[in-house]
């Protein structure tokens, strides 16, 4: 079981660490028992001296077996002017062993009450440290679980159709343009577009959304997702490192290894930590020597070793990275990709969440709900002009108009002198007539009287519909109402945000009334309507000057400037390139619950980082003086080097275990 | 104060001075990148070998990390200044390409900052 969790090399290392620990611990305990046996002579006798010298040499052998890597590490580090954990352990156990050997060979140098040996202490300390390291290897494997799961999503082979033959080939041999067959229950190998067949596809590992998605010809499929029922053929468009899954793995990997600002202090401290601890240990030893009680040399050696052994820069250095790793992994499980530790830290401070309307609050699948014509024009004329002018446009409203025109079997004409007015509309010549299609602002700008439109439009706005006006030869000709439904989960997700005490706001380029209607349905109280795409980021700045910490949720492409301006940008959209590049957080699923989940994960993770950092700081700040004997004058309390070693091993393990608690974090979407 | 205690106190002070000098003030050995050859950095025995590498400015730098150290903290190498990090699986060659840089120091460390190395980007 464990060998499955860890990479083979890591598993071997884990077993080796345990073996080193058992040997050191076993021999250490035997030595401890021997020292209490009445029949074993003490070092005060010649016979005892011989026995303890032999035991000392034996312990040296075991120390070399169990801790040779630590000692080599300390030596190599010293040569390159670096001091690390190995330095502290080497000095601590080295002093314990050397002092004991000195006492055994030259007992008369020291007063009788100082003639103690610490061979067993050195061994048991190493046993604790190695056992702690083994557990760390094991638990760390678990914090990396998410990335392993993501990597595990990649199938190894794909069934390719080449020259009419179907064959299973290795994924590395695939090329862009290959046609691949996917059968029920199979994983989709790479990114592509369906060219034949249809099926429902389980994208939950990428999006966190459990319901399979129906896909048919022309729909995109993402490598790593699972085909449920149908069989289909798709053409590969992205392979190797150029797939959505590869980019997700890369991003999660990078984010898991980045540090938030609050961890920088730990970095600064750990950079001079070890030499500082050695200096503190020497000062402690000198203090005990000069003002301590007798036997001075014994106290001096013991406190020196104890200070070195209790100090643990590891816990300090590990505190943030492990929690971040677990937190980013957890978010990925909910379908939320977090760019870096900084974004994770900022997310929890958000006070206002701004939503884009189309495609964010709404489904982003607009459909034409009404067409009105002003005489002499007829409804089909309006549709004909609008569809002709919108041909080739990728705007979602254009798509809705073109679908209806196609359904009605209208024959479209090509347009000339095409002009686009971003945020306003379009103009072109169709069939020799000047056609203008756009919002009220465009009509006003072009001095087109809008009296005929207004009464009709007002009613439509109140129902939350978007209205586009059409003018022919500078005269109003008609209007098209387009409606879009809000996402089913929008209301509950926004309710969750309100419960967390966050303010919500909707930005829209639409008419105020239409925007208000949608906002009301979603439960959003504040609306900024009639906003041009270019003005969106200015609105974010406006909120920021009111001391709001703003999160912007948009669909990634037209909202890019606003996403970048916001303190935290959430891009909706299952892995579009622009989204992955521009936002701090990416909601792989389209669900707005991802925003709330991300905020909750951010809170939990940063809380965890703080607990870890606090624990590690306090441990060292309290542990080092106690090991130095600060409690001795008051309570006669002095730590034993074995306890110091155990505490040190335990401190990094505690950090690892606490970070692992994040794996159990759950959200309730209500 | 007896000769013995004077000796011990003086030894302690000298040791403190030596430690401060060795770890903070003395000069480190610097390896120099030759031509466009990738630099092999071994992660072994608690350190990066070599740990100080002089590299030219404005040139892409290829680093080949090979981790032979099983300690879990060695598994990640962080380039804080560049905001990037890489996983180093045991006994595998991991190529890291650093884009051309301006003169200065680029530190690389393990997650705990215990393993330390630096690229010294210089004009020559």
mmCIF file of N, CA, C and O in Angstrom, chain A residues 2 6 18 128 138 196 204 212 249 353 355 362 379 385 442 444 521 535 549 581 596 614 623 650 669:
data_model
loop_
_atom_site.group_PDB
_atom_site.id
_atom_site.type_symbol
_atom_site.label_atom_id
_atom_site.label_comp_id
_atom_site.label_asym_id
_atom_site.label_seq_id
_atom_site.Cartn_x
_atom_site.Cartn_y
_atom_site.Cartn_z
ATOM 1 N N UNK A 2 1.791 1.285 1.009
ATOM 2 C CA UNK A 2 2.670 2.436 1.099
ATOM 3 C C UNK A 2 3.580 2.530 -0.115
ATOM 4 O O UNK A 2 3.855 3.606 -0.627
ATOM 5 N N UNK A 6 4.343 5.966 -2.581
ATOM 6 C CA UNK A 6 5.642 6.593 -2.796
ATOM 7 C C UNK A 6 6.286 6.056 -4.067
ATOM 8 O O UNK A 6 6.085 4.914 -4.444
ATOM 9 N N UNK A 18 14.138 3.961 8.190
ATOM 10 C CA UNK A 18 13.589 3.187 9.316
ATOM 11 C C UNK A 18 14.647 2.232 9.866
ATOM 12 O O UNK A 18 14.799 2.094 11.080
ATOM 13 N N UNK A 128 15.565 8.984 16.907
ATOM 14 C CA UNK A 128 14.402 9.879 16.798
ATOM 15 C C UNK A 128 14.430 10.649 15.485
ATOM 16 O O UNK A 128 13.429 10.766 14.788
ATOM 17 N N UNK A 138 7.052 9.844 4.228
ATOM 18 C CA UNK A 138 5.766 9.205 3.990
ATOM 19 C C UNK A 138 4.620 10.216 3.914
ATOM 20 O O UNK A 138 3.820 10.205 2.989
ATOM 21 N N UNK A 196 -16.739 13.115 -35.327
ATOM 22 C CA UNK A 196 -17.807 12.160 -35.623
ATOM 23 C C UNK A 196 -18.296 11.537 -34.318
ATOM 24 O O UNK A 196 -17.492 11.184 -33.455
ATOM 25 N N UNK A 204 -15.074 15.681 -14.318
ATOM 26 C CA UNK A 204 -15.021 16.075 -12.905
ATOM 27 C C UNK A 204 -13.607 16.260 -12.356
ATOM 28 O O UNK A 204 -13.387 17.106 -11.513
ATOM 29 N N UNK A 212 -21.759 14.662 -15.910
ATOM 30 C CA UNK A 212 -21.108 14.567 -17.211
ATOM 31 C C UNK A 212 -21.689 15.579 -18.220
ATOM 32 O O UNK A 212 -22.843 15.979 -18.112
ATOM 33 N N UNK A 249 -1.154 20.810 -14.730
ATOM 34 C CA UNK A 249 -0.154 20.148 -13.894
ATOM 35 C C UNK A 249 1.002 21.107 -13.619
ATOM 36 O O UNK A 249 1.436 21.278 -12.479
ATOM 37 N N UNK A 353 -16.791 41.168 -4.378
ATOM 38 C CA UNK A 353 -16.607 40.342 -5.566
ATOM 39 C C UNK A 353 -17.431 40.959 -6.697
ATOM 40 O O UNK A 353 -18.636 41.169 -6.553
ATOM 41 N N UNK A 355 -18.828 40.670 -10.492
ATOM 42 C CA UNK A 355 -19.103 39.655 -11.511
ATOM 43 C C UNK A 355 -19.374 40.315 -12.844
ATOM 44 O O UNK A 355 -20.063 41.332 -12.913
ATOM 45 N N UNK A 362 -24.730 34.682 -16.145
ATOM 46 C CA UNK A 362 -25.651 33.970 -17.042
ATOM 47 C C UNK A 362 -24.931 32.817 -17.742
ATOM 48 O O UNK A 362 -23.707 32.730 -17.694
ATOM 49 N N UNK A 379 -40.504 41.633 -39.753
ATOM 50 C CA UNK A 379 -39.589 40.954 -38.824
ATOM 51 C C UNK A 379 -38.447 40.252 -39.551
ATOM 52 O O UNK A 379 -37.286 40.327 -39.142
ATOM 53 N N UNK A 385 -31.205 41.633 -42.194
ATOM 54 C CA UNK A 385 -30.149 42.656 -42.125
ATOM 55 C C UNK A 385 -29.166 42.336 -40.989
ATOM 56 O O UNK A 385 -27.953 42.367 -41.169
ATOM 57 N N UNK A 442 -25.188 53.850 -29.564
ATOM 58 C CA UNK A 442 -24.771 53.952 -30.964
ATOM 59 C C UNK A 442 -25.810 54.746 -31.755
ATOM 60 O O UNK A 442 -25.472 55.599 -32.578
ATOM 61 N N UNK A 444 -27.916 57.001 -30.600
ATOM 62 C CA UNK A 444 -27.868 58.404 -30.204
ATOM 63 C C UNK A 444 -26.671 59.084 -30.859
ATOM 64 O O UNK A 444 -26.781 60.200 -31.384
ATOM 65 N N UNK A 521 -32.275 38.494 -9.938
ATOM 66 C CA UNK A 521 -32.487 37.042 -9.954
ATOM 67 C C UNK A 521 -31.349 36.327 -9.229
ATOM 68 O O UNK A 521 -31.547 35.321 -8.568
ATOM 69 N N UNK A 535 -13.992 50.336 -19.877
ATOM 70 C CA UNK A 535 -14.243 51.034 -18.607
ATOM 71 C C UNK A 535 -14.258 50.091 -17.411
ATOM 72 O O UNK A 535 -14.277 50.535 -16.278
ATOM 73 N N UNK A 549 -11.204 45.547 -1.273
ATOM 74 C CA UNK A 549 -10.255 44.615 -1.885
ATOM 75 C C UNK A 549 -11.086 43.755 -2.829
ATOM 76 O O UNK A 549 -11.999 43.058 -2.405
ATOM 77 N N UNK A 581 -3.511 32.381 -18.747
ATOM 78 C CA UNK A 581 -2.430 33.368 -18.703
ATOM 79 C C UNK A 581 -2.756 34.568 -17.817
ATOM 80 O O UNK A 581 -1.885 35.116 -17.177
ATOM 81 N N UNK A 596 -16.435 30.850 -4.168
ATOM 82 C CA UNK A 596 -16.608 30.709 -2.719
ATOM 83 C C UNK A 596 -15.651 29.642 -2.186
ATOM 84 O O UNK A 596 -14.995 29.832 -1.147
ATOM 85 N N UNK A 614 3.627 29.986 13.507
ATOM 86 C CA UNK A 614 3.576 30.342 14.917
ATOM 87 C C UNK A 614 4.176 29.214 15.755
ATOM 88 O O UNK A 614 5.036 29.429 16.598
ATOM 89 N N UNK A 623 12.048 26.815 23.136
ATOM 90 C CA UNK A 623 12.868 25.606 23.277
ATOM 91 C C UNK A 623 14.339 25.904 23.524
ATOM 92 O O UNK A 623 14.959 25.289 24.415
ATOM 93 N N UNK A 650 10.066 15.729 16.545
ATOM 94 C CA UNK A 650 8.617 15.865 16.637
ATOM 95 C C UNK A 650 8.133 17.188 16.033
ATOM 96 O O UNK A 650 7.057 17.248 15.441
ATOM 97 N N UNK A 669 -21.709 23.193 -0.212
ATOM 98 C CA UNK A 669 -22.260 24.138 -1.192
ATOM 99 C C UNK A 669 -23.732 24.454 -0.933
ATOM 100 O O UNK A 669 -24.303 25.274 -1.603
#
